[in-house]
Amino acid sequence: MSRRWIAHLDMDAFYASVELLRYPQLTGQPVVIGGGRRHQPEPQPDGSLSFSTLRHYAGRGVVTTATYAARAFGVHSAMGLMKAAALAPDAVLLPTDFDEYRRYSRLFKAAVVEIAPVMEDRGIDEIYLDLTEVPGAQDAVDGDPLGGIRALGQRLKDAVHHATGLSCSVGITPNKLLSKLCSDLDKPDGLTLLELSGIPERIWPLPAKRINGIGPKASARLEALGVHTIGELAAAEPEWLVQHFGANYGLWLHEAAHGRDDRPVVTYREPKSLSRETTFERDLHPRQDRDALGAIFTRLCEQVASDLERKGFEGRSIGVKLRYDDFKIVTRVVTLPAHTQDAATIRQWAGRCLKTVPLDQRLRLIGVKVEGLRRPGSEPVAAQEPAAAWRLGESLPLF
DNA sequence: TCTGGGGTCCTAGGACCC
DNA sequence: TCTGGGGTCCTAGGACCC
């Protein structure tokens, strides 16, 4: 009988680290990734490169990633670049280059699946792995029952470094929830192993918000209730949590605090929606800036349509999203009688959605979304000829 | 000079059906 | 004058994640 071992592997300061491979002269310096293309390094007559710094940044960008040297100034992901500039004016600012990060993402994932083929993609820079059946995972080494799994974790890290030149942090535990927590415990370049018996010592002292799924809102409510650490959350009565957070979330909080999680590693998921949105350089008024807004709106529809075609989907619901200058968000969605992939159709229905929304306030963002995706040609059972549907369903409800 | 862009999942109410 | 218990689909908003 084999013990379940799940790894969470998280690349260290991923975007920034990829940029440092390209510009090794920046190693050790505070570097921030974010903003638009305007901050491309410029070649100088003497052959060197001139980098932008945060000092003169003006705009609405946010920090995507910061090097550890920049983090020492208090800069972190999702912080506005203006605020980051106030904290670290001399930090180098580099534009995001998603194509390059995707290339490195493919490289590290390809290296990992050579060793551990059961991989769940959690974005460009992190993955879960089910190591249970990987040869050697269950072996003892020199009398150490965890020797095999520890060696496997090190092999994964070595493979990532060999394939990319980059470091990562790995947590290995019996489930995804704990592994995610553990990959963060020894960053950068960490390898953390935890058995269930280690939960009180290693997990319970951590702040509750470190749990994946406890965000700013839930964390603030817990604080207000006097619950700060995961241990305090674990000590709370489930009934009490249910009272304050609802049956679903309340019970989940209790399970999570005790490190219980039986979610499988899911190797593939069909996408459910596809969207494009953009924040304007300055807030636009629905009437005064009607033409500019219309052009942007049409372009977003065309981009969504081309994304659908390129990825091989069509969708049945068309939605819009507006963010007003006061950051309030409204959404509208309408479901069509048939699936579509067509830019003009998307534009038409998105336009109708837009007409049902208050337009007397300046806008900061607009977005277009398509939901209810399917692969073209895959007729749902209900739309097929009745006899065929009956055969497929064997016997439909008797009503 | 606050606060990007792309997603998932949950809740809750109403329409509609049997 | 009013009476039920499902089920599904649709829509809007919100929390959360990377």
Short mmCIF file of C-alpha atoms (C1' of nucleotides) in Angstrom, two decimals, chain B residues 1-17:
data_model
loop_
_atom_site.label_atom_id
_atom_site.label_comp_id
_atom_site.label_asym_id
_atom_site.label_seq_id
_atom_site.Cartn_x
_atom_site.Cartn_y
_atom_site.Cartn_z
"C1'" DT B 1 -0.69 60.51 -8.91
"C1'" DC B 2 -3.29 54.01 -5.63
"C1'" DT B 3 -5.09 49.35 -7.69
"C1'" DG B 4 -3.65 44.71 -14.84
"C1'" DG B 5 -5.56 40.84 -17.28
"C1'" DG B 6 -7.12 36.24 -17.51
"C1'" DG B 7 -9.51 32.85 -15.27
"C1'" DT B 8 -12.73 29.57 -11.73
"C1'" DC B 9 -16.25 28.77 -8.48
"C1'" DC B 10 -20.15 30.01 -5.41
"C1'" DT B 11 -24.55 32.22 -4.12
"C1'" DA B 12 -29.04 33.74 -4.75
"C1'" DG B 13 -33.28 34.91 -7.02
"C1'" DG B 14 -36.53 34.33 -10.76
"C1'" DA B 15 -38.50 31.85 -14.76
"C1'" DC B 16 -40.19 27.80 -16.25
"C1'" DC B 17 -41.30 22.85 -16.28
#
